[in-house]
GROMACS .gro file of C-alpha atoms in nm:
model
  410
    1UNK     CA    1   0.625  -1.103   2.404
    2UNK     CA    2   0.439  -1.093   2.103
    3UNK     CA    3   0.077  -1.278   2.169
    4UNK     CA    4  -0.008  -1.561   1.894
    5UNK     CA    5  -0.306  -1.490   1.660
    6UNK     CA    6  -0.315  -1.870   1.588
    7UNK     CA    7  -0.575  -1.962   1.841
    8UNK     CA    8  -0.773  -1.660   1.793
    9UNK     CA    9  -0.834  -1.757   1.382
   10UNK     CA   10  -1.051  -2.078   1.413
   11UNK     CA   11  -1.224  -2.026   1.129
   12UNK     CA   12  -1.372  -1.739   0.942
   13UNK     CA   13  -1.221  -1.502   1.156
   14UNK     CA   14  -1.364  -1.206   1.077
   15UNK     CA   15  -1.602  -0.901   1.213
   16UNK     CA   16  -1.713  -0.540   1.099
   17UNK     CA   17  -1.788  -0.236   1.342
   18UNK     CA   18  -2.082  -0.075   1.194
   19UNK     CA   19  -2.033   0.272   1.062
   20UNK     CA   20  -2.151   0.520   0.867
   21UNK     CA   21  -2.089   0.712   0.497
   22UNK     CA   22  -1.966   1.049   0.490
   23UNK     CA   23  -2.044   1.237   0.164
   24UNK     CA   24  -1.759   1.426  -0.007
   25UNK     CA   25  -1.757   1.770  -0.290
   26UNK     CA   26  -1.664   1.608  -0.610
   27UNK     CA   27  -1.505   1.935  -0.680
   28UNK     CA   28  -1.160   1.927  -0.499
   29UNK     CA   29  -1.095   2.278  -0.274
   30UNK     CA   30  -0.835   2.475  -0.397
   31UNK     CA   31  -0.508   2.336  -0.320
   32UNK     CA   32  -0.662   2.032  -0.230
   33UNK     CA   33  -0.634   1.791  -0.489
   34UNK     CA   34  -0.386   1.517  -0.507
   35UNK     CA   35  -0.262   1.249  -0.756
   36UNK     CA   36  -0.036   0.934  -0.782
   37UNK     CA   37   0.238   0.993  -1.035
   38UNK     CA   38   0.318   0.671  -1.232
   39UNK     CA   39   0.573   0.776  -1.468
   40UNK     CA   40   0.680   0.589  -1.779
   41UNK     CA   41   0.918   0.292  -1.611
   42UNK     CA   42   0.824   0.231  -1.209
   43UNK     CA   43   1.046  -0.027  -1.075
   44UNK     CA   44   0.926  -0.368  -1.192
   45UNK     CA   45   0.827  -0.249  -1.544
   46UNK     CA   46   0.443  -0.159  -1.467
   47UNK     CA   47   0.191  -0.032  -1.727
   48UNK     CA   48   0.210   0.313  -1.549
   49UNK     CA   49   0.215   0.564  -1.867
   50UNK     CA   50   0.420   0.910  -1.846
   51UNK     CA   51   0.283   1.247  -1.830
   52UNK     CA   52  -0.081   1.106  -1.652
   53UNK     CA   53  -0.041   1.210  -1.311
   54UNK     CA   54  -0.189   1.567  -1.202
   55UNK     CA   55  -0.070   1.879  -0.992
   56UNK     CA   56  -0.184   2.119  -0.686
   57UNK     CA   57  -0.422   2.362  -0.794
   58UNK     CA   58  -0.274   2.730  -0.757
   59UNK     CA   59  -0.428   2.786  -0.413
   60UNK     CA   60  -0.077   2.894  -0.265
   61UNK     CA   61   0.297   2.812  -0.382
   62UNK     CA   62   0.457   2.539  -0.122
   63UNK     CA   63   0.876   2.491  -0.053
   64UNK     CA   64   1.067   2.339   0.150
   65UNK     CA   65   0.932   2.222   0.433
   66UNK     CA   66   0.722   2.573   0.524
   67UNK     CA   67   0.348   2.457   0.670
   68UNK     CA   68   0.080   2.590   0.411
   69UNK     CA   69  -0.281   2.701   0.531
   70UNK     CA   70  -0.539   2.496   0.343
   71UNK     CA   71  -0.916   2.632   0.305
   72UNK     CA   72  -1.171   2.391   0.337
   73UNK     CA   73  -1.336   2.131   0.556
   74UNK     CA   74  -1.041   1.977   0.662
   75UNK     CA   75  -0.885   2.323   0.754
   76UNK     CA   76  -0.732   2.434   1.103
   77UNK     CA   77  -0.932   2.398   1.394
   78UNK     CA   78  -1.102   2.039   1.268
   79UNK     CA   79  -1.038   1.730   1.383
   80UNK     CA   80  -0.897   1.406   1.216
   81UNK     CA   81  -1.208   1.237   1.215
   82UNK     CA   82  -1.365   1.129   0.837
   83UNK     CA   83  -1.509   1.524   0.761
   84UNK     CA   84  -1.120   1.586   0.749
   85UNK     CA   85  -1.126   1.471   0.420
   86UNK     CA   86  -1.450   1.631   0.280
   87UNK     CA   87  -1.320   1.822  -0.045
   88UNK     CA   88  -1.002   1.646  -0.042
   89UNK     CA   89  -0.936   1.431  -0.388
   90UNK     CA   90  -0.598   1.267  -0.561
   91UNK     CA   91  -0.527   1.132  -0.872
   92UNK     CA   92  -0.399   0.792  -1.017
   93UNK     CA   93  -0.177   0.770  -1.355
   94UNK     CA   94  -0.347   0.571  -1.620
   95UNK     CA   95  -0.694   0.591  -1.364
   96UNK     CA   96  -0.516   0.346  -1.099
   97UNK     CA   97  -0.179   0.221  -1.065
   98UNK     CA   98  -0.148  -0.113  -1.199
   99UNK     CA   99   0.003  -0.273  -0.858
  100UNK     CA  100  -0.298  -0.150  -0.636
  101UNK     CA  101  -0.090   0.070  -0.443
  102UNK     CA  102  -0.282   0.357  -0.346
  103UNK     CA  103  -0.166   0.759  -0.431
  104UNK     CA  104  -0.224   0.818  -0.034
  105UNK     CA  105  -0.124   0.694   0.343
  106UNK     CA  106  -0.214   0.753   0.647
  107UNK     CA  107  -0.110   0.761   1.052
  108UNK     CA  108  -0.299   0.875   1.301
  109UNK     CA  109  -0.399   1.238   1.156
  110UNK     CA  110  -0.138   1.264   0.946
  111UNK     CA  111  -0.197   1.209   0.550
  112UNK     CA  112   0.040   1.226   0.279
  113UNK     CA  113  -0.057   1.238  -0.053
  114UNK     CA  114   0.023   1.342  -0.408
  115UNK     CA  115  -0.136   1.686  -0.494
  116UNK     CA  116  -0.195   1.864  -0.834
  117UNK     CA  117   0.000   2.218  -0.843
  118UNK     CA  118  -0.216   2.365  -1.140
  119UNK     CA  119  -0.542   2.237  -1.279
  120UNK     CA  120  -0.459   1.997  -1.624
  121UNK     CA  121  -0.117   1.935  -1.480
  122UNK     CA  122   0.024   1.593  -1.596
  123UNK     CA  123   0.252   1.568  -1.245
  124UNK     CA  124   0.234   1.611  -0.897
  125UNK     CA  125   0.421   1.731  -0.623
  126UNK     CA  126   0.407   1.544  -0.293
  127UNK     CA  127   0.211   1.666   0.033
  128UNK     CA  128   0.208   1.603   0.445
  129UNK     CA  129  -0.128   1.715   0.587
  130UNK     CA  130  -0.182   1.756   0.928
  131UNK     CA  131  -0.552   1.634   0.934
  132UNK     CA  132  -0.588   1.827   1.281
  133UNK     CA  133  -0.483   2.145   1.194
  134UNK     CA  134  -0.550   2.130   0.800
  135UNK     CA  135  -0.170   2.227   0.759
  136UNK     CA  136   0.068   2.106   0.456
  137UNK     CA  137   0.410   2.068   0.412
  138UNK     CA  138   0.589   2.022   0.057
  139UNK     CA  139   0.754   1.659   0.055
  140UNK     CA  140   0.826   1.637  -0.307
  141UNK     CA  141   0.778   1.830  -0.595
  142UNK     CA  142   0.610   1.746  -0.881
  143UNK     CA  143   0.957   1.756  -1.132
  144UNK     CA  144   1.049   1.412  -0.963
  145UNK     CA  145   0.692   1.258  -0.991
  146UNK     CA  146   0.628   1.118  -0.623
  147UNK     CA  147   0.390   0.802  -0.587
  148UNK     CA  148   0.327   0.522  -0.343
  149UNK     CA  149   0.358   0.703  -0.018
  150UNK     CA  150   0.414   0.524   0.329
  151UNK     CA  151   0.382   0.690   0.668
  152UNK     CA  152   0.460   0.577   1.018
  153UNK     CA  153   0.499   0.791   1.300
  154UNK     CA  154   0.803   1.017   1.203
  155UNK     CA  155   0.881   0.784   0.901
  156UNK     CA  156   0.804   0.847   0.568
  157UNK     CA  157   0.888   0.682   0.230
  158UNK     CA  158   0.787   0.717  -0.097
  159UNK     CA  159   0.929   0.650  -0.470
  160UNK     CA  160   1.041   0.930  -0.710
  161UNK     CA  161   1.178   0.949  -1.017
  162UNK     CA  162   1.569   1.027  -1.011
  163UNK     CA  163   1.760   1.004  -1.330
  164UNK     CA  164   1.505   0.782  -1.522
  165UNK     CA  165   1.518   0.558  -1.240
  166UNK     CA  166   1.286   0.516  -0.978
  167UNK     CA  167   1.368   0.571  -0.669
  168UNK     CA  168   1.312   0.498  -0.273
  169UNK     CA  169   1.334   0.803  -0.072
  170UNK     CA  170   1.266   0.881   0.270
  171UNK     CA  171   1.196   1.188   0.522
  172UNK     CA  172   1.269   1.109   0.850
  173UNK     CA  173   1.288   1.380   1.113
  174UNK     CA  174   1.255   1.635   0.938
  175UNK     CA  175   1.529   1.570   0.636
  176UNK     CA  176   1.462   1.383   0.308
  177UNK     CA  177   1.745   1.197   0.159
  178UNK     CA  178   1.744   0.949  -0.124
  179UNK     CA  179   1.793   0.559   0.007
  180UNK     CA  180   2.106   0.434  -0.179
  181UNK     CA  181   2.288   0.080  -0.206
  182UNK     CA  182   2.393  -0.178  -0.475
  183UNK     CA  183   2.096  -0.176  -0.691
  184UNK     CA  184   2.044  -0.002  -0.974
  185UNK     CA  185   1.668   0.117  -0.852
  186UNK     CA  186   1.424   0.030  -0.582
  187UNK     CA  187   1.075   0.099  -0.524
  188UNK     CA  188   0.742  -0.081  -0.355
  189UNK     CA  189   0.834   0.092   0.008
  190UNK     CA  190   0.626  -0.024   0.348
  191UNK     CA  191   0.727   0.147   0.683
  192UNK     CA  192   0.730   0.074   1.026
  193UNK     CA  193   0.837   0.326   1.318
  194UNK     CA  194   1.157   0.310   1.276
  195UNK     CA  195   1.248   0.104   0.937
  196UNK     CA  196   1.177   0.085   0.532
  197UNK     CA  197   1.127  -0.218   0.336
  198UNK     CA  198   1.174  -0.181  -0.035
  199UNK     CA  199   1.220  -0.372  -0.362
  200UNK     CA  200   1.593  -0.350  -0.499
  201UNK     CA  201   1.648  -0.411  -0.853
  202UNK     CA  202   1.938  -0.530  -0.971
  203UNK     CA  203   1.919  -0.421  -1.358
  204UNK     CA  204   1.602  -0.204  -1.541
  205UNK     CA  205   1.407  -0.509  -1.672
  206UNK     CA  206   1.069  -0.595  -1.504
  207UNK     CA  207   1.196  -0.970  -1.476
  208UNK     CA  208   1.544  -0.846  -1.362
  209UNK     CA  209   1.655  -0.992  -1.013
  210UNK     CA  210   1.530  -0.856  -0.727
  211UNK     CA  211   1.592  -0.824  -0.380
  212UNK     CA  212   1.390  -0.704  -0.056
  213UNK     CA  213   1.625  -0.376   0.159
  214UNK     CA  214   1.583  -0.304   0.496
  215UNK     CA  215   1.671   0.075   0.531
  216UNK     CA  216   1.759   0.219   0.900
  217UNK     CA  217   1.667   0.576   0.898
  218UNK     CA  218   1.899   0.622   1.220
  219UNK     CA  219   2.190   0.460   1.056
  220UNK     CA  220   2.167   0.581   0.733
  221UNK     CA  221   2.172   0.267   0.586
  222UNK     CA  222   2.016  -0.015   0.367
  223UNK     CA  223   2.075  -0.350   0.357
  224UNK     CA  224   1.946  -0.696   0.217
  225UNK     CA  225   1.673  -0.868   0.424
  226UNK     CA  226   1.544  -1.107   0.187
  227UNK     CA  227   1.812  -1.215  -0.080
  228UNK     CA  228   1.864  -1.536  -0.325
  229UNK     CA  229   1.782  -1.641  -0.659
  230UNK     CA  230   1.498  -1.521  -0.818
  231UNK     CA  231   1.279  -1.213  -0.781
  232UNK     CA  232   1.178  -1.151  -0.340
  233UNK     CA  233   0.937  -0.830  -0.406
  234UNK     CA  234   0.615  -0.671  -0.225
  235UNK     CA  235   0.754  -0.640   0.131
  236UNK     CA  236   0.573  -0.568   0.463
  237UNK     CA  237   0.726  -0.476   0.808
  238UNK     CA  238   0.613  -0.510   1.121
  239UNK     CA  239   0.831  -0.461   1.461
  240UNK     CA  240   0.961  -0.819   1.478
  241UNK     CA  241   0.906  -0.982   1.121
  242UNK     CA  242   0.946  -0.874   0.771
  243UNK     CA  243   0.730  -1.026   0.489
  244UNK     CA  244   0.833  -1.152   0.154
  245UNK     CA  245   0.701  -1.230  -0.173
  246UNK     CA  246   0.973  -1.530  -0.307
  247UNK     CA  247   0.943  -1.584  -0.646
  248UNK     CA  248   1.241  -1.841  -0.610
  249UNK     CA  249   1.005  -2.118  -0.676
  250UNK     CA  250   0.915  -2.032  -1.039
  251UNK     CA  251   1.092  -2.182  -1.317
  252UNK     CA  252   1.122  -1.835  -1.446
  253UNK     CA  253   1.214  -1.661  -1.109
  254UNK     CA  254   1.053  -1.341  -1.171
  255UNK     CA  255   0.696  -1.196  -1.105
  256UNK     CA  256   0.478  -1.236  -1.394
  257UNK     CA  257   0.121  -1.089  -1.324
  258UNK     CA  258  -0.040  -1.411  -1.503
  259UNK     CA  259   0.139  -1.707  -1.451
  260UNK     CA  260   0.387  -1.713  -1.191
  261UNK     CA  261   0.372  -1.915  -0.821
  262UNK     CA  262   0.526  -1.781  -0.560
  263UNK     CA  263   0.523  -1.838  -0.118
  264UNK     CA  264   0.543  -1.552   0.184
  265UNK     CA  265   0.909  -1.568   0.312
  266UNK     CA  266   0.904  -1.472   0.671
  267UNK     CA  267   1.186  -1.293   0.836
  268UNK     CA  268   1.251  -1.212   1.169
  269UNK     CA  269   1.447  -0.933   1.228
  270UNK     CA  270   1.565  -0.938   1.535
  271UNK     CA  271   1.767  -1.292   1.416
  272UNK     CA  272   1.743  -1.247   1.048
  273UNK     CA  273   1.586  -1.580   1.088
  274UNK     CA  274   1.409  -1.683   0.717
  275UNK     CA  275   1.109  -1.943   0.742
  276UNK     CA  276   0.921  -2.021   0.420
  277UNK     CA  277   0.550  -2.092   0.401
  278UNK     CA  278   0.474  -2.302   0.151
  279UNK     CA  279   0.138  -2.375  -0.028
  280UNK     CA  280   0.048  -2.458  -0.393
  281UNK     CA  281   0.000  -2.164  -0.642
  282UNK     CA  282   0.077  -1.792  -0.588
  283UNK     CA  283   0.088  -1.606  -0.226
  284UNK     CA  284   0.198  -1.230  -0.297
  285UNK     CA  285   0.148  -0.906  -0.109
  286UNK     CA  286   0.203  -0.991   0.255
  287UNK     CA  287   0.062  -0.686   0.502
  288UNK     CA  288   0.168  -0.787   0.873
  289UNK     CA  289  -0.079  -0.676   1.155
  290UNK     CA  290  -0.078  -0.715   1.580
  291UNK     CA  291  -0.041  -1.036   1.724
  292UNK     CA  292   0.169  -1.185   1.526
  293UNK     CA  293  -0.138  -1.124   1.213
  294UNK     CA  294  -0.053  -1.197   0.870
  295UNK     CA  295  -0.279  -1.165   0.554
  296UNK     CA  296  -0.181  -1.234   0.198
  297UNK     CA  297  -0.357  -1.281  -0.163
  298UNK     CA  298  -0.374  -1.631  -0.269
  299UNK     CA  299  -0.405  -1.727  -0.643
  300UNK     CA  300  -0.397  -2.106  -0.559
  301UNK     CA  301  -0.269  -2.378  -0.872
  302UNK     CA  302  -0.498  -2.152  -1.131
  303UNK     CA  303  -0.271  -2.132  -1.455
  304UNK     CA  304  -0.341  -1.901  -1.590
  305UNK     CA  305  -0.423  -1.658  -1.329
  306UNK     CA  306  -0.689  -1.471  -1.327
  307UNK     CA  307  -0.499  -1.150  -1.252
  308UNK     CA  308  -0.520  -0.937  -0.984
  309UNK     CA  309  -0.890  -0.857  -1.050
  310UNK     CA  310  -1.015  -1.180  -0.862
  311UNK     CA  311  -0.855  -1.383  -0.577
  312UNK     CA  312  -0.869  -1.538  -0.213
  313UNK     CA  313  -0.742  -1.299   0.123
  314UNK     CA  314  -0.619  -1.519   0.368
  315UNK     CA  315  -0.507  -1.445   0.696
  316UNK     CA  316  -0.284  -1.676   0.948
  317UNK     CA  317  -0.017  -1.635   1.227
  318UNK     CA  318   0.346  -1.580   1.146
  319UNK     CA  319   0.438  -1.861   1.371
  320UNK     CA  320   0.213  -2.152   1.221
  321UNK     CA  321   0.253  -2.283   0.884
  322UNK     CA  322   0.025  -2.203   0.609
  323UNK     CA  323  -0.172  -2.494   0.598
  324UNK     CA  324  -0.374  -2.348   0.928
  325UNK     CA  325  -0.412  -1.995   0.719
  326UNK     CA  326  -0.785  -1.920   0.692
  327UNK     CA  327  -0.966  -1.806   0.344
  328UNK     CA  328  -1.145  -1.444   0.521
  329UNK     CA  329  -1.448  -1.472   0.289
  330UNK     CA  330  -1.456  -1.820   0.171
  331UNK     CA  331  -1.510  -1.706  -0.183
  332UNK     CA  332  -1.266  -1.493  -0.432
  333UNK     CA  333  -1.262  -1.121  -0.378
  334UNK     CA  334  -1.330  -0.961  -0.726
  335UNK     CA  335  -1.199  -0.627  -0.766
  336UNK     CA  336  -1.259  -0.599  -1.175
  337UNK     CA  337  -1.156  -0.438  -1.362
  338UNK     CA  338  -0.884  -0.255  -1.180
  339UNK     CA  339  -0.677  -0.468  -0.909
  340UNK     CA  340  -0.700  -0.344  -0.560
  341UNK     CA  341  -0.551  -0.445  -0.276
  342UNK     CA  342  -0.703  -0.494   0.087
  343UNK     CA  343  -0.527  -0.335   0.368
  344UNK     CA  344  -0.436  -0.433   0.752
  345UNK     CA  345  -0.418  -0.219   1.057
  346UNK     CA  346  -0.365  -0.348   1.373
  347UNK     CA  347  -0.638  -0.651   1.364
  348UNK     CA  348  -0.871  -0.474   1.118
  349UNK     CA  349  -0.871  -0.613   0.776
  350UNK     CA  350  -1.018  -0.370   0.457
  351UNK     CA  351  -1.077  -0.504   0.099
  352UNK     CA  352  -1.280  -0.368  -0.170
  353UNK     CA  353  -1.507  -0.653  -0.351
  354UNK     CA  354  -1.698  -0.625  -0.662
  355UNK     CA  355  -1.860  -0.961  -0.728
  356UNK     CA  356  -2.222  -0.898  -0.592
  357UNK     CA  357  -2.252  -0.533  -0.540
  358UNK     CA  358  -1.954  -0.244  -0.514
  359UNK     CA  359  -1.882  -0.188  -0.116
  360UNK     CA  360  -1.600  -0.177   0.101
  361UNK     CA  361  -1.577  -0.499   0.362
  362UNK     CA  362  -1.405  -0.454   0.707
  363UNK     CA  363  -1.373  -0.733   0.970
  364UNK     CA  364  -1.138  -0.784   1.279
  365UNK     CA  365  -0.940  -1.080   1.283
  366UNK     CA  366  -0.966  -1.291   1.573
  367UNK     CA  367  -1.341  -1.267   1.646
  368UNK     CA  368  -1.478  -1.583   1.432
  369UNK     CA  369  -1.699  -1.361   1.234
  370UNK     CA  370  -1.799  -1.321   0.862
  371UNK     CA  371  -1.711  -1.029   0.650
  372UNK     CA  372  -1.982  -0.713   0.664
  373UNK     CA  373  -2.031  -0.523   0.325
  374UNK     CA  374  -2.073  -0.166   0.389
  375UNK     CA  375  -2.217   0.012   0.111
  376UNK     CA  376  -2.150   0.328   0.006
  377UNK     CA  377  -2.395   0.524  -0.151
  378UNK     CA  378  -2.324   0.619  -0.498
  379UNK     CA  379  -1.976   0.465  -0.571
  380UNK     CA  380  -1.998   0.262  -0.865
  381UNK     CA  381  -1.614   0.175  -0.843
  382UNK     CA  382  -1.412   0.191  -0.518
  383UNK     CA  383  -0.962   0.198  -0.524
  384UNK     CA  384  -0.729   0.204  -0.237
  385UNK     CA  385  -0.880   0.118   0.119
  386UNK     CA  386  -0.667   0.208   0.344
  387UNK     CA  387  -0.738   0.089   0.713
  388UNK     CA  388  -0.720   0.314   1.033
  389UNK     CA  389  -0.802   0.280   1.395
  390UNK     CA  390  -1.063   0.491   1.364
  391UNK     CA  391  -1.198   0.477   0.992
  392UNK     CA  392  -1.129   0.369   0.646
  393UNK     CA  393  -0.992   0.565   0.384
  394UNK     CA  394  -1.076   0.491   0.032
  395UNK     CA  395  -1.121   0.678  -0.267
  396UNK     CA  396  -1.359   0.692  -0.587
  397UNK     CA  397  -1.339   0.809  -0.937
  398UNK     CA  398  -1.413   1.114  -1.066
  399UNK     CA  399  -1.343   1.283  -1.377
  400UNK     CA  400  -1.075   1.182  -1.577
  401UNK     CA  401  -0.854   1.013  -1.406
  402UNK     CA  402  -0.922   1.220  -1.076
  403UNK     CA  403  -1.044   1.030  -0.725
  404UNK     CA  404  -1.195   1.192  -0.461
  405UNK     CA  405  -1.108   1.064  -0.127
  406UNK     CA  406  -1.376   0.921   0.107
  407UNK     CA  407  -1.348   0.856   0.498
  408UNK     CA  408  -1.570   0.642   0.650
  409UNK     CA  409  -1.605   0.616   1.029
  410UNK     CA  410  -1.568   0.270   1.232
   0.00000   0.00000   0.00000
């Protein structure tokens, strides 16, 4: 039975684990360096440009599915622990992807990430890395312009471009196949163990209708979870519950970066039970934790919006309305001028914040705390947290439109 969170929130429930910085080679090892792919048209009509994301430097060809030796600190015989990544870097089209999503995932000691082929290459073909062993397998190559990984366990999902379209596919034991079903694309994919959320579009428009898919690896099959009028986009899944951005409430129906209110639509999926939260404003970009943890971006009744570059992380319970959700700082996160979004694992919450001084916060929900900046030394912009059990991975800019990624312990 899954145990409430409720109780445990109170109020600013929050705490950091204090850890240290591990420094990183700007220079990324040969075969080493990774990008996100935007292409020209991502589902949901982002301002990803064509042609900007890179390719795997010529330190050994990769097909198929063959595991590739990889030089460096993070080579065989190291462990998965934040000098994994020394040397390791990736790269974001147009210098970040415009929806925060991050060019890199991670479970456990496994990483996947986009990876330049050739230095100056505009694309790049997609990589698993075996942070234990430092060894790679080819996921994707770069002629279908991967981005937006997702890894759990066995399960991973990422969005190509197929056709002109893009495109949800999946690996799961050991085969990739695309996801299919009646849409005309689909992107934005979250994973659990054993199941794939994903946007569906129904035509090629940004403000075309959308639904949220649940995709069974097992069966081979995707279905709607979260269906209706309007645009339901930026999915989580847990175990038990998927999570929802409904844009059903907006006059226009559709997600408009500036002025458009939306609520979290919970739904559980053992019942395909739907329960609404609703609060004034915009709530968008669920992530679902343990305990029943949910945590969401909050834009409030501001009109207009200001963008994704400043608002308030809340956390709450999936089983109590949202007027008991709790604000985690108790002042806007400001992430200017790029947008980036926190990140949930298990209890731990990760979010980048800009408005005093450039530093990574990480607090556990449950404990009553206040967020904890952690500096780290020399970063003068900070993209893509992405929380583990045991560290935080996040990345920083480097030349171009190059980041170099950066693990820092717990």
């Amino acid at each position: 039975m899954m145990r409430s969170l409720h109780s445990m929130l109170g109020g600013t429930a929050l705490l950091l684990v204090a850890c240290g910085t591990v420094s990183h080679s700007d220079a990324p090892n040969t075969g080493q360096a990774g990008t996100d792919s935007g292409g020209s048209a991502s589902a949901g009509g982002d301002s990803a440009t064509a042609g900007q994301a890179g390719s795997r430097a010529s330190g050994g060809s990769s097909s198929g599915s063959s595991p590739i030796d990889v030089a460096g600190a993070a080579g065989a015989g190291s462990d998965c622990g934040p000098e994994a990544f020394a040397g390791l870097s990736v790269f974001a089209s147009g210098g970040w992807d415009p929806l925060g999503y991050p060019p890199y995932a991670l479970d456990g000691c496994m990483l996947v990430y986009v990876a330049p082929t050739a230095p100056g290459a505009t694309t790049g073909a997609l990589f698993l890395r075996d942070l234990s062993t430092g060894q790679e397998i080819l996921l994707e190559t770069a002629t279908l312009e991967p981005r937006r990984p997702a890894i759990a366990g066995d399960l991973i999902a990422w969005e190509a471009r197929v056709a002109d379209k893009s495109q949800v596919r999946v690996r799961y034991q050991g085969q990739t196949r695309d996801v299919a079903g009646d849409f005309v694309q689909s992107g934005e994919p979250r994973v659990t163990a054993d199941a794939v959320v994903f946007t569906a579009f129904l035509g090629t428009e940004a403000t075309a209708d959308t639904d949220v898919f649940l995709y069974d690896p097992i069966a081979d099959k995707a279905a709607p979870v979260a269906a209706g009028p309007g645009q339901q986009r930026f999915a989580d899944i847990s175990h038990d519950y998927v999570a929802v951005t409904d844009f059903s409430e907006d006059p226009r129906g559709y997600f408009d970066e500036a002025q458009s209110i939306a609520d979290i639509l919970l739904v559980e999926r053992a019942t395909g039970k739907a329960t609404s939260r609703p609060r004034e404003g915009k709530q968008a970009f669920p992530l679902l934790g343990d305990s029943g943890a949910l945590v969401y971006l909050d834009w409030g009744a501001v009109h207009p919006e200001p963008k994704f570059s400043q608002f308030s992380l809340r956390a709450g319970d999936v089983t109590a309305a949202a007027i008991a959700d709790v604000d985690l700082k108790g002042e806007p996160v400001q992430t200017n001028p790029a947008y980036v979004r926190p990140s949930l694992r298990g209890l731990n919450v990760d979010f980048i914040d800009t408005q005093n001084s450039v530093g990574l916060y990480r607090v556990v929900l449950g404990t009553g705390a206040a967020p904890v900046l952690t500096p780290i030394a020399g970063a003068a912009q900070l993209f893509g947290p992405v929380a583990a059990d045991e560290l935080t991975l996040v990345s920083q800019p480097l030349a171009g439109q190059t980041l170099k990624l950066t693990a820092v312990a717990r």
